[in-house]
Backbone as CSV, one residue per row, in Angstrom:
resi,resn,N_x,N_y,N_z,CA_x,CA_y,CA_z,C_x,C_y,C_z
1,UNK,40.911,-31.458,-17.683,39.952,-32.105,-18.558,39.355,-33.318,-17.854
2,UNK,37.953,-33.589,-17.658,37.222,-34.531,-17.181,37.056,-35.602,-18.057
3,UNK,36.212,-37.064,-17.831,36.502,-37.934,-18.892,35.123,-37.454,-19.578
4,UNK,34.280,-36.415,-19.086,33.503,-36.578,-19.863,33.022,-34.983,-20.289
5,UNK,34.356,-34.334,-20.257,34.256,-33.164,-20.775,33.811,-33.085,-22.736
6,UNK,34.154,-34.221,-23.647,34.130,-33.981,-25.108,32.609,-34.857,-24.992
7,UNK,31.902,-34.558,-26.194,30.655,-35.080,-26.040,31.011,-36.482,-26.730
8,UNK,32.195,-36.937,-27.574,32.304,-38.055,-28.002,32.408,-39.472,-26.732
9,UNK,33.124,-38.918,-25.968,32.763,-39.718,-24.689,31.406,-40.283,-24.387
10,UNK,30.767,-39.516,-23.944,29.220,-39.798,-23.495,28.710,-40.388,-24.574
11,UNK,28.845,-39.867,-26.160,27.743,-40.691,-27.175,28.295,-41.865,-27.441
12,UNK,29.607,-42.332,-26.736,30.089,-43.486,-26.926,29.777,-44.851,-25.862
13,UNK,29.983,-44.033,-24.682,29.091,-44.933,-23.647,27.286,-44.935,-23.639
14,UNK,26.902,-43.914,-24.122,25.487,-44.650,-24.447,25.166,-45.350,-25.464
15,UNK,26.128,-45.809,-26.931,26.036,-46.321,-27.526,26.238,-47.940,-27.196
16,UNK,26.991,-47.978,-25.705,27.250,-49.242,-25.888,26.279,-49.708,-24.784
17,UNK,25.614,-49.089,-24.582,23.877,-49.388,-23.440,23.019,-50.150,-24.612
18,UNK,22.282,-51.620,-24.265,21.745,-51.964,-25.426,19.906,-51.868,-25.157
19,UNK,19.902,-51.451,-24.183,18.506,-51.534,-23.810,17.631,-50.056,-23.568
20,UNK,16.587,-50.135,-23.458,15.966,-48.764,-22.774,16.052,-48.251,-21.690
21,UNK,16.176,-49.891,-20.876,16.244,-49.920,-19.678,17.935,-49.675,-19.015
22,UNK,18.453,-49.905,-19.802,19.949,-50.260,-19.460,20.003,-48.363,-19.719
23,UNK,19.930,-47.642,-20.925,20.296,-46.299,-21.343,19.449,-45.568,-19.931
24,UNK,18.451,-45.654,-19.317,17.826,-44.873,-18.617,18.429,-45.165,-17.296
25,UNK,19.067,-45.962,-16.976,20.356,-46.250,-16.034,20.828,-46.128,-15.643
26,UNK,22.142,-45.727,-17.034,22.886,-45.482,-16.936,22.822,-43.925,-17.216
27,UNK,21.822,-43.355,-17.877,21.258,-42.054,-17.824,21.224,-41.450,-16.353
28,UNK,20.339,-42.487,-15.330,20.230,-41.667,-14.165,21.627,-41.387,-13.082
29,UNK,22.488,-42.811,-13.413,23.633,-42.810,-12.618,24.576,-41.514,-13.304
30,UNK,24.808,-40.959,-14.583,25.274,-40.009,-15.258,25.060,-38.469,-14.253
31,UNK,23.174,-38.259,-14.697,22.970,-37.215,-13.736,23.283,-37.430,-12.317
32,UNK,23.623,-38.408,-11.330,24.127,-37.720,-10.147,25.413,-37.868,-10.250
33,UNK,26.202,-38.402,-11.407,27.973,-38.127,-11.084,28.131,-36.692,-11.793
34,UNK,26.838,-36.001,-12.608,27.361,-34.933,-13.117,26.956,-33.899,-11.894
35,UNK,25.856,-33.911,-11.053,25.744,-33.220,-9.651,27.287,-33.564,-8.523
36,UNK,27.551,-34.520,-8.438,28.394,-34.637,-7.119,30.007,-34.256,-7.896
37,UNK,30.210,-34.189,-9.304,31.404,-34.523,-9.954,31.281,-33.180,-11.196
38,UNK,31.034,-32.257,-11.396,30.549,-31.318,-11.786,32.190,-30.554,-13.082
39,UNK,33.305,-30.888,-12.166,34.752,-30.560,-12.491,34.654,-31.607,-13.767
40,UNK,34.058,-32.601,-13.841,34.255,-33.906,-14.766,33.936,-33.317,-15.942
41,UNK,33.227,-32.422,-15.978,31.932,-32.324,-17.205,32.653,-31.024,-17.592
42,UNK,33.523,-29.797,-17.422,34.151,-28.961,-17.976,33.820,-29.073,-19.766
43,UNK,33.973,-27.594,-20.123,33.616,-27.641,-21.774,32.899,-28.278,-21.965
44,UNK,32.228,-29.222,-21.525,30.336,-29.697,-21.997,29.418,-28.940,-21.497
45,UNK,28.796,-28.486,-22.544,27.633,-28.292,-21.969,26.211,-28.828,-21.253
46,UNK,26.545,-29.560,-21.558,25.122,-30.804,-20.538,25.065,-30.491,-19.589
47,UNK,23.896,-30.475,-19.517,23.730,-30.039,-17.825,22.476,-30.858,-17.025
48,UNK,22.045,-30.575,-15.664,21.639,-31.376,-15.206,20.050,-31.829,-15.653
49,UNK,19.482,-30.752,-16.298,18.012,-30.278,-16.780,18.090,-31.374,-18.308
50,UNK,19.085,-31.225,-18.845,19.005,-31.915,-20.358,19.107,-33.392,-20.204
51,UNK,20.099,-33.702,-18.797,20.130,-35.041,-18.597,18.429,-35.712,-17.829
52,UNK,17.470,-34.910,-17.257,16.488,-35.066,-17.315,15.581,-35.296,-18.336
53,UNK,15.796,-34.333,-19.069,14.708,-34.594,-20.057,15.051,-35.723,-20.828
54,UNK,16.078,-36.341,-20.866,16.772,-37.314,-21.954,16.396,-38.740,-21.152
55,UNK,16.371,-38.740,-19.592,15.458,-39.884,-19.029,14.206,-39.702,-19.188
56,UNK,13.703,-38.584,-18.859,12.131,-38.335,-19.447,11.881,-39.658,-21.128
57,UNK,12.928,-38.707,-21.689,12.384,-39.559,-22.896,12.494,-41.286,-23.066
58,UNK,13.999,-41.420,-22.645,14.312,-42.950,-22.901,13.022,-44.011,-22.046
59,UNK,12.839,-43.187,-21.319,11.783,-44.026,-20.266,10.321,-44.367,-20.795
60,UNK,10.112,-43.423,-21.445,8.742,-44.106,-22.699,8.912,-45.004,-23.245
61,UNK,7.586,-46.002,-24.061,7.518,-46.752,-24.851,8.387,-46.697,-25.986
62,UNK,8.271,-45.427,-26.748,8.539,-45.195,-27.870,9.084,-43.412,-27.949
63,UNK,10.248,-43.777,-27.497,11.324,-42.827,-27.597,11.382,-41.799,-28.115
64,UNK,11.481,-42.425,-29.902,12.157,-41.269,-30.879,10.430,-40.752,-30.901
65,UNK,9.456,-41.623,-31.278,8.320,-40.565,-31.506,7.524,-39.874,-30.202
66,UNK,7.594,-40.310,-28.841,7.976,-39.364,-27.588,8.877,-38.149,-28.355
67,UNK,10.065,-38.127,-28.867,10.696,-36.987,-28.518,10.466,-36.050,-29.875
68,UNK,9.644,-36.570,-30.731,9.154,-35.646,-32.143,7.981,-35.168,-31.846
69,UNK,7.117,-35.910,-30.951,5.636,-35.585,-30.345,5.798,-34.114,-29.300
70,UNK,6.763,-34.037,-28.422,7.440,-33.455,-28.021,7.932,-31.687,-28.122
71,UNK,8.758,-32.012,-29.441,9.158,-30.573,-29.976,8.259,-30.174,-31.233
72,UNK,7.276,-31.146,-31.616,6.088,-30.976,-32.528,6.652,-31.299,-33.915
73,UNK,7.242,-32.055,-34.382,7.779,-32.579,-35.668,6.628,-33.559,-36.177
74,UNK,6.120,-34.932,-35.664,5.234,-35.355,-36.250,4.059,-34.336,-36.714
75,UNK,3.373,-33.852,-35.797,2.378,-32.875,-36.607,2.597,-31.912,-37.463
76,UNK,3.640,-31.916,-37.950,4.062,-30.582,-39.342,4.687,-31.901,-40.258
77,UNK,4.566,-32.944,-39.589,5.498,-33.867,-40.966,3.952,-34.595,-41.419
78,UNK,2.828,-34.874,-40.468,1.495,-35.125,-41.074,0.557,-34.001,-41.772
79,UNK,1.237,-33.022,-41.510,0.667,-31.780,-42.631,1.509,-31.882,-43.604
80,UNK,2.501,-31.888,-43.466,2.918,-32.144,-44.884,2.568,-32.928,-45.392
81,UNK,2.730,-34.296,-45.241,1.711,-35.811,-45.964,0.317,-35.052,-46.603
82,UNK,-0.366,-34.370,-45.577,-1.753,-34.380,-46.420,-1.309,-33.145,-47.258
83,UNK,-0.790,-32.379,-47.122,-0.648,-31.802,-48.318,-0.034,-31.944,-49.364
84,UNK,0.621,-32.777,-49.390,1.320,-33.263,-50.443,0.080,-34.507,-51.532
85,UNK,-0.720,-35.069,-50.513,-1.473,-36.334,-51.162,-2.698,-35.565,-51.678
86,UNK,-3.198,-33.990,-51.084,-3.623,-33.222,-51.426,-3.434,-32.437,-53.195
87,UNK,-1.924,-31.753,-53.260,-1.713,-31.576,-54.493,-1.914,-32.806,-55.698
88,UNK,-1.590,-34.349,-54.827,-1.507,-35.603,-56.194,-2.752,-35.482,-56.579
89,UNK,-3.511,-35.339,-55.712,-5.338,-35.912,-56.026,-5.738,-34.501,-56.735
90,UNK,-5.136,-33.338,-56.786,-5.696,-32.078,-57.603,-4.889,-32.068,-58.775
91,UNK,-3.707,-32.341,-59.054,-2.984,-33.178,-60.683,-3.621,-34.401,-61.234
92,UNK,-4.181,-34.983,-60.346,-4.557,-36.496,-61.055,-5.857,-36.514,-61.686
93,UNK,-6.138,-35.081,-61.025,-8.144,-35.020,-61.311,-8.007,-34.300,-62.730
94,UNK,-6.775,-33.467,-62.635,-6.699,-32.269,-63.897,-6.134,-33.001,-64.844
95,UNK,-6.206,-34.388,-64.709,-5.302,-35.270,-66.204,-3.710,-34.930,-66.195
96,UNK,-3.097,-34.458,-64.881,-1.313,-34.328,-65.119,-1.431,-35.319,-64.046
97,UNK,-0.327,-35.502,-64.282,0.361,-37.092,-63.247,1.920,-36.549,-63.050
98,UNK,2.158,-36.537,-61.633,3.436,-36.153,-60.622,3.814,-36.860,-60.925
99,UNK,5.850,-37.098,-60.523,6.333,-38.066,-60.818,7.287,-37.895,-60.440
């Protein structure tokens, strides 16, 4: 068993990274101990491609909406908004009121 075979390990040392700069860091020093140290990482699945994309992200301005922009969550969560403000304004016109 490696120290960073359970994923509670890893979400524990990036929890204690307080910066963007500090997580993308310690992100990059991660991916080459998981290349040169490979035995460490047993039963995790992480691999070297995910630890990329995860500096990809931390390394933006704005992270979490980088990584919803991304897998396309904001644009189905702004269709939902208008459709939702859509149905209020077609109840509110017909004299029923949502609630």
């Amino acid at each position: 068993m490696g120290i960073y075979s359970t994923k509670e390990n890893l979400y524990a040392e990036f929890a204690q990274q307080k910066t963007k700069k500090a997580k993308v860091k310690w992100l990059t020093e991660l991916k080459a101990f998981r290349i040169s140290h490979p035995q460490e990482f047993r039963g995790n699945k992480i691999s070297v491609k995910n630890i990329d994309n995860l500096i990809t992200v931390w390394s933006q301005k704005n992270p979490v909406k980088y990584a919803k922009d991304l897998i396309g969550i904001t644009a189905r969560e702004e269709a939902e908004r208008i459709e939702e403000m859509r149905k209020r304004k077609a109840n509110s016109s017909a004299g029923m009121v949502m609630y």
